[in-house]
Coordinates of C-alpha atoms in Angstrom, one line a residue:
X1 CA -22.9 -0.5 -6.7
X2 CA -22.4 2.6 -4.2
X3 CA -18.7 2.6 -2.8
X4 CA -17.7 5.0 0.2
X5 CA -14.0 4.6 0.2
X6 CA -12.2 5.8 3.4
X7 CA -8.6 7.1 3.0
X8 CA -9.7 7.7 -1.0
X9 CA -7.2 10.7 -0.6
X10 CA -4.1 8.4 0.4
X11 CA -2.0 6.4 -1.8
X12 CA -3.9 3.8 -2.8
X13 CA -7.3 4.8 -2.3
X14 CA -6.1 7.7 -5.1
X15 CA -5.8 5.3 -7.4
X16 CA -8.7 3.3 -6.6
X17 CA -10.8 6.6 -6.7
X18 CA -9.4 7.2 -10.1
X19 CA -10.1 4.2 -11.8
X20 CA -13.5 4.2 -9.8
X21 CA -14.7 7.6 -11.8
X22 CA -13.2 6.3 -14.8
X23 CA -16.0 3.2 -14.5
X24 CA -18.2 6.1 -13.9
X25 CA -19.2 4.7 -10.3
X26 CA -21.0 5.9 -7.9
X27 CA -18.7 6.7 -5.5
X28 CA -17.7 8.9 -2.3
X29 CA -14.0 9.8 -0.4
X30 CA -14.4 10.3 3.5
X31 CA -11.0 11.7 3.8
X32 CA -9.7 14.3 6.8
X33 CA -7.4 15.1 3.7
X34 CA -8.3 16.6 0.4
X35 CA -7.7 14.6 -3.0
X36 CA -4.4 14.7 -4.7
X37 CA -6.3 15.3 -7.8
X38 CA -8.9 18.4 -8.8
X39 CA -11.0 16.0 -10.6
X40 CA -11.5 14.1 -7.3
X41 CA -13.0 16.5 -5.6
X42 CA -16.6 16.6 -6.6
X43 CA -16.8 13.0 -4.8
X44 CA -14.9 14.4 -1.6
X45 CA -16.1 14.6 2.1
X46 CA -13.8 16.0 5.0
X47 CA -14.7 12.8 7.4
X48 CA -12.0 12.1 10.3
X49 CA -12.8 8.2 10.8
X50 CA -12.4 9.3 14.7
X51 CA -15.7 11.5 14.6
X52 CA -18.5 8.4 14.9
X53 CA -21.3 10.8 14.6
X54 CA -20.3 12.5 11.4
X55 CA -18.7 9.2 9.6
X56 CA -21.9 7.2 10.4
X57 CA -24.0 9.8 9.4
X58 CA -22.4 10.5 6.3
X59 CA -22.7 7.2 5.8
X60 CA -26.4 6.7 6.1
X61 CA -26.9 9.8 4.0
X62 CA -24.5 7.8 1.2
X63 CA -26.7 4.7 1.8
X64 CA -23.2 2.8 0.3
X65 CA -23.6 -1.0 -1.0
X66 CA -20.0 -1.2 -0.8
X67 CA -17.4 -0.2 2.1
X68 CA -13.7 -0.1 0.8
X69 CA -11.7 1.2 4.2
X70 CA -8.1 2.3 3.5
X71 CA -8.2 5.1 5.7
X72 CA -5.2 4.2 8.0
X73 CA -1.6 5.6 9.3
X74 CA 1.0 3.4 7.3
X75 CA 4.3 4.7 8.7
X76 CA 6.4 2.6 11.0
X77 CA 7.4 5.9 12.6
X78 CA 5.8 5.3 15.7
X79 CA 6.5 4.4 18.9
X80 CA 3.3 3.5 20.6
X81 CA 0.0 2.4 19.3
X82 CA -1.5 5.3 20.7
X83 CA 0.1 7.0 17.7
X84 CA -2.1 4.1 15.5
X85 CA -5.7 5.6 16.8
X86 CA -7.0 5.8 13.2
X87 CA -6.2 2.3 12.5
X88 CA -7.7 0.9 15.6
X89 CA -10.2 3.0 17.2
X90 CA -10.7 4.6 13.5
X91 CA -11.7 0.9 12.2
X92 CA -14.4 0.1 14.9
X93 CA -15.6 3.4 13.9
X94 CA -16.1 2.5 10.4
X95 CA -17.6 -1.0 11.3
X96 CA -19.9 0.9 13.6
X97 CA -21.4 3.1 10.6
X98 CA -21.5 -0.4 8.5
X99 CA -23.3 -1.8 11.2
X100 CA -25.6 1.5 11.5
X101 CA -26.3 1.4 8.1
X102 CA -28.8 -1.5 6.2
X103 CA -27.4 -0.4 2.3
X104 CA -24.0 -2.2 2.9
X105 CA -23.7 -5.4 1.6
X106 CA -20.0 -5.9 1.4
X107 CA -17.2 -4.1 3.5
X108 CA -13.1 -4.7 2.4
X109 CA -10.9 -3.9 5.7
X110 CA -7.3 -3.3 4.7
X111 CA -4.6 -5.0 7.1
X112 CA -1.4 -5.1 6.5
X113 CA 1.5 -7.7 5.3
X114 CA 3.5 -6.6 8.3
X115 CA 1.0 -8.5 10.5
X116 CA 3.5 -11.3 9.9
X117 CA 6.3 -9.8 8.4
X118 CA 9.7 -11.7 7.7
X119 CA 8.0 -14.9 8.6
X120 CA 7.1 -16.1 5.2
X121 CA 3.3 -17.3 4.9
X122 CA 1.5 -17.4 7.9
X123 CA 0.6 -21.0 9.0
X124 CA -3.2 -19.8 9.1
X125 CA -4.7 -16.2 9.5
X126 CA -4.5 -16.3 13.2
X127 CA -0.9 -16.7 12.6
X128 CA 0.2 -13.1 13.7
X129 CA 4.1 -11.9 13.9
X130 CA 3.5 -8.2 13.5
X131 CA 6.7 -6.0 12.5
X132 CA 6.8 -2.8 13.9
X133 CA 4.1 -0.9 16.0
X134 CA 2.0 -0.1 12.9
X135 CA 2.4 -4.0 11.7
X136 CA 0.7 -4.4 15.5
X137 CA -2.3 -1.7 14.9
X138 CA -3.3 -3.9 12.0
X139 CA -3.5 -6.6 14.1
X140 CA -5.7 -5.4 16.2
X141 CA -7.8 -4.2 12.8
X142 CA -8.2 -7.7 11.9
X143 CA -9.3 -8.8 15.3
X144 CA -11.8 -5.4 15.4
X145 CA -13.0 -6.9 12.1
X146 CA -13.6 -10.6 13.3
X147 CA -15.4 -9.0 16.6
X148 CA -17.6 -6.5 15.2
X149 CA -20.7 -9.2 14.8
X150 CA -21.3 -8.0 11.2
X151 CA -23.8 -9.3 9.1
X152 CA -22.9 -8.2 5.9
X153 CA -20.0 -9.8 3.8
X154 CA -16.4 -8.8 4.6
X155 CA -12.8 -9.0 3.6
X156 CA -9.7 -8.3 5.3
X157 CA -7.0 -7.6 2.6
X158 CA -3.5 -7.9 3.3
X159 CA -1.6 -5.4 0.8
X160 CA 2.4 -6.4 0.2
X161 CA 4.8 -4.0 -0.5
X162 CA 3.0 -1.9 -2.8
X163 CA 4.2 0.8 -5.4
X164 CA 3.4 3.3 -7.9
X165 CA 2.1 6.5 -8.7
X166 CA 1.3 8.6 -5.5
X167 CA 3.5 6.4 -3.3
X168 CA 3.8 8.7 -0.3
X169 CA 7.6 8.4 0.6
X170 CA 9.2 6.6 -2.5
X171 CA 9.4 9.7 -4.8
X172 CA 11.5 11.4 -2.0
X173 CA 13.5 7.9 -1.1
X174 CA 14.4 5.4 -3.4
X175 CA 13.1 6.9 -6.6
X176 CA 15.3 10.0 -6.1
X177 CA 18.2 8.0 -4.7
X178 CA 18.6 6.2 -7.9
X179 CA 17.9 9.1 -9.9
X180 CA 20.8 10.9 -7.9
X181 CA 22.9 7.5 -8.6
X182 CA 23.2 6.8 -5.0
X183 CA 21.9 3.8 -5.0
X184 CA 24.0 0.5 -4.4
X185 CA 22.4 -3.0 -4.2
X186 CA 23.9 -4.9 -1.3
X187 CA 25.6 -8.3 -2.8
X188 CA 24.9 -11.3 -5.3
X189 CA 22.8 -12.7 -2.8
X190 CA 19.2 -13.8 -4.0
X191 CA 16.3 -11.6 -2.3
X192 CA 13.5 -12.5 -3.0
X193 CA 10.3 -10.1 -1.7
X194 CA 7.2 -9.6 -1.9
X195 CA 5.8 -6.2 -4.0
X196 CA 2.2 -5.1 -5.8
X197 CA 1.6 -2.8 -8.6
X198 CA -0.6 -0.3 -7.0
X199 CA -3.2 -0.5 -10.0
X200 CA -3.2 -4.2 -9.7
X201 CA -4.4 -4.5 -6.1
X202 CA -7.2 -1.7 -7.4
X203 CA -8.1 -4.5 -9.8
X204 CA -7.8 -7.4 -7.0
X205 CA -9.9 -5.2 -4.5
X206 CA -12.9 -4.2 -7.3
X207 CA -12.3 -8.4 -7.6
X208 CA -12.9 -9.1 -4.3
X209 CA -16.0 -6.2 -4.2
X210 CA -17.3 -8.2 -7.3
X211 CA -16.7 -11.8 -6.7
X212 CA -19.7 -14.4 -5.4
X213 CA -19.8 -13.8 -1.8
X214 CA -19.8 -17.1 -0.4
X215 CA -16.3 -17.1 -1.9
X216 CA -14.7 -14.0 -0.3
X217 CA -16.7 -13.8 3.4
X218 CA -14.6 -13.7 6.0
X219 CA -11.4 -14.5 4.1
X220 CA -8.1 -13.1 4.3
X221 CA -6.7 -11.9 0.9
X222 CA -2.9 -10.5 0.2
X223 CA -3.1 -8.2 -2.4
X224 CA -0.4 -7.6 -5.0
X225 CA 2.1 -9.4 -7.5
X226 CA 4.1 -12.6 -7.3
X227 CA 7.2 -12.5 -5.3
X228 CA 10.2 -10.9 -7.3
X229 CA 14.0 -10.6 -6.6
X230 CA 15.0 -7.3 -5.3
X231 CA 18.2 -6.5 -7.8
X232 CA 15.2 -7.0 -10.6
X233 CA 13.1 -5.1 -9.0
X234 CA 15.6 -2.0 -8.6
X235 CA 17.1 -2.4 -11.6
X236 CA 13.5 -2.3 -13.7
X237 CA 13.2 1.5 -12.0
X238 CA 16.9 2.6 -12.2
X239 CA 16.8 1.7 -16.0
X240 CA 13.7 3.4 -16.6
X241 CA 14.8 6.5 -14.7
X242 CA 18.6 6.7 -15.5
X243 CA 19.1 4.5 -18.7
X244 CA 21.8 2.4 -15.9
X245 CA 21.5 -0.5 -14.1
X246 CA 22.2 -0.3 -10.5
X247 CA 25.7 -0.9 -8.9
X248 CA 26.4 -4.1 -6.6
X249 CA 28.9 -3.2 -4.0
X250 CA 29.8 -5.9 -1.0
X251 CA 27.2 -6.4 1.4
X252 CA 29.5 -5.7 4.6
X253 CA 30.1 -1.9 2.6
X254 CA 26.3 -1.2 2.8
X255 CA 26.0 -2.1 6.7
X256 CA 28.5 0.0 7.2
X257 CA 26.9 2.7 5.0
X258 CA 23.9 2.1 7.1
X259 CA 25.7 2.6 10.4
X260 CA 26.9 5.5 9.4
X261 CA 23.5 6.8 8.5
X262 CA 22.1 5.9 11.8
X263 CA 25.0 8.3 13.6
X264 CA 24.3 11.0 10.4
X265 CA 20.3 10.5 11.6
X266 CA 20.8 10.8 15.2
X267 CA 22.5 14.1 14.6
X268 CA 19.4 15.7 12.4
X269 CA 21.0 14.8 9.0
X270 CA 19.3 12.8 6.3
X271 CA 21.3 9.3 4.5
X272 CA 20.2 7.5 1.9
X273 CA 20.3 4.2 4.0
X274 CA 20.2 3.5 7.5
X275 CA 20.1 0.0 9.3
X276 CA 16.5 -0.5 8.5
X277 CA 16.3 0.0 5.5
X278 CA 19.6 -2.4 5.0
X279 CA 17.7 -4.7 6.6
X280 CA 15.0 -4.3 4.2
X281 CA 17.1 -4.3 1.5
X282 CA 19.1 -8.0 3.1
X283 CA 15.9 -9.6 3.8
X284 CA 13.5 -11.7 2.2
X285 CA 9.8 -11.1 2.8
X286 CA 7.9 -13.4 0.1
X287 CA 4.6 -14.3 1.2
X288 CA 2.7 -16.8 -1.2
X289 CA 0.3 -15.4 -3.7
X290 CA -0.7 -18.6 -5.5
X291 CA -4.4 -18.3 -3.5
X292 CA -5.2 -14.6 -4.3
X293 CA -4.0 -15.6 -7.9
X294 CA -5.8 -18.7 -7.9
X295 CA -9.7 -16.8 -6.5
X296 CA -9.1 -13.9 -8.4
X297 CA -7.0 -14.8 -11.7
X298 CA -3.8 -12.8 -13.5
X299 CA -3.5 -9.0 -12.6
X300 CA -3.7 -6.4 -15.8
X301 CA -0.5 -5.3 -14.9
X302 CA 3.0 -7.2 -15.8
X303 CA 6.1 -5.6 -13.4
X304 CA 7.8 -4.2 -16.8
X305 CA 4.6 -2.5 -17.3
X306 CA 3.8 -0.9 -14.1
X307 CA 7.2 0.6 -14.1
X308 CA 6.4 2.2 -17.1
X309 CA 3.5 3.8 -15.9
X310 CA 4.9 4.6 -12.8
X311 CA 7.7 6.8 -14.5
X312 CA 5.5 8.2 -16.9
X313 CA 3.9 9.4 -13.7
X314 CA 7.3 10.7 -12.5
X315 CA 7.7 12.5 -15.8
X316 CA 4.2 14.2 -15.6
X317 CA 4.6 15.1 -11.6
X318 CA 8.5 14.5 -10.7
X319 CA 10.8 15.1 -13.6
X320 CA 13.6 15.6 -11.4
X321 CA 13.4 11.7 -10.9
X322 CA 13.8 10.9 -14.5
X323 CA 17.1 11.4 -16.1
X324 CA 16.9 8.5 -18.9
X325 CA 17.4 11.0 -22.4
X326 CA 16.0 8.0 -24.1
X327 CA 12.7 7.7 -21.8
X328 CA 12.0 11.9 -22.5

């Protein structure tokens, strides 16, 4: 196997890149950003996904059996999906170079779960309810996908909520909320959402690159872990990182926490919660994993033990966020 990752600077694809080298692949980054890690960068190419002549060139030169594409813009910041070029215009660049180049025998599109967010499982994978702008570029990723006429195998993945070391806003959101002991869980009420270990959706994708092909073309895949209840969830990191579990306050006290954050935002200054995030926080997101677990078996990683290894990773790169004596 030869495996040209797009994005392999971001979030995940730093962690896929890493256990990549670790297998001692054959592999390359095509990343307008450099790697978060030294001992990436001998397998680093500055590649903007938006430049078809370079990326399909590079590409060529690669001669890749294997296309992972993760590059992508994952905020929900913006407004239009002009701001989302990289996911839409940037993936029928990457299926151009697949299609440009005879080596590639498998390519792994990443989507989104917010293609149909808050809705449960979709009824099919046409099924689309997309949250958010960005939730509607990757709709349009899965439908460049479907279009592109490729002859090689391919897979659109669906990542949940997914966490861990290198997570690109939670080190400066929730993981240092509850380290400051900000955080207060909204109610008794049961929550139940969907969330992935980052290294276990590594494992599912190097599944997926692996598994018999007739099994995984043209197949929609969410990646991650079973659905878990959000209080367990926050309490797993806030006793890891504090030695505490979390406080439950009244629901109606957080919404008005959150409004207050909203007039606090509007004016230029940060709050730990605002009304989105208290609706993410009051609303339930589980999507069914039972096929993905089903095609591609158990996942290395149990929750206890990816938030171990997560805050290990604080310790080694964010020590502010880890105030446990115990866990030193």
């Amino acid at each position: 196997m030869k495996i040209l990752v797009t994005g392999g600077s971001g979030f995940i694809g730093t962690n896929l890149i890493d256990g990549l080298l670790r297998d001692r692949r054959a592999v390359l980054n095509v990343d307008i950003r450099p790697p978060k890690l030294d001992e990436h960068r001998d397998v680093w190419q500055h590649v903007d996904i938006l430049d078809a002549d370079l990326l399909t060139r590079t590409t060529r030169d690669f001669a890749p059996t294997h296309v992972i594409h993760l590059a992508a813009r994952t905020d929900t910041d913006g407004t239009d999906l002009a701001d989302y070029e990289a996911n839409t215009t940037g993936t029928i660049r990457v299926l151009d170079a697949v299609k440009a180049t005879p080596s590639v025998e498998r390519v792994i599109v990443t989507s989104s779960q917010f293609v149909n967010q808050y809705r449960g499982t979709p009824e099919d994978d046409f099924d689309f309810a997309p949250h958010t702008v960005y939730g509607e570029s990757k709709v349009l990723t899965e439908k460049a996908t479907r279009a592109a006429g490729l002859t090689c195998t391919w897979t659109i993945i669906r990542p949940t909520n997914i966490w861990g070391p290198w997570h690109p806003r939670y080190p400066d959101e929730f993981w240092r909320v509850l380290a400051r002991g900000l955080y207060v869980h909204p109610g008794r009420q049961r929550i139940v959402r969907s969330y992935g270990y980052v290294k276990n959706v590594t494992y599912q994708i190097m599944r997926i690159a692996n598994f018999d092909a007739e099994k995984v073309a043209g197949k929609v895949i969410y990646v991650g872990d079973e659905p878990v209840e959000l209080i367990d969830w926050a309490n797993g990191f806030s006793v890891a990182q504090t030695g505490k579990t979390v406080r439950v306050v009244p629901r109606s006290l957080v919404r008005t926490l959150a409004i207050a954050g909203d007039l606090l935002g509007s004016a230029g200054i940060k709050f730990p919660i605002t009304s989105s995030r208290y609706q993410s926080m009051t609303t339930g997101n589980a999507v069914s994993m039972a096929p993905t677990l089903a095609l591609l078996g158990p996942a290395p990683f149990t929750l206890e033990a990816g938030i171990r290894d997560t805050v290990d990773w604080m310790r080694q790169y964010k020590p502010h966020l880890v105030t446990n004596p115990s866990r030193r």
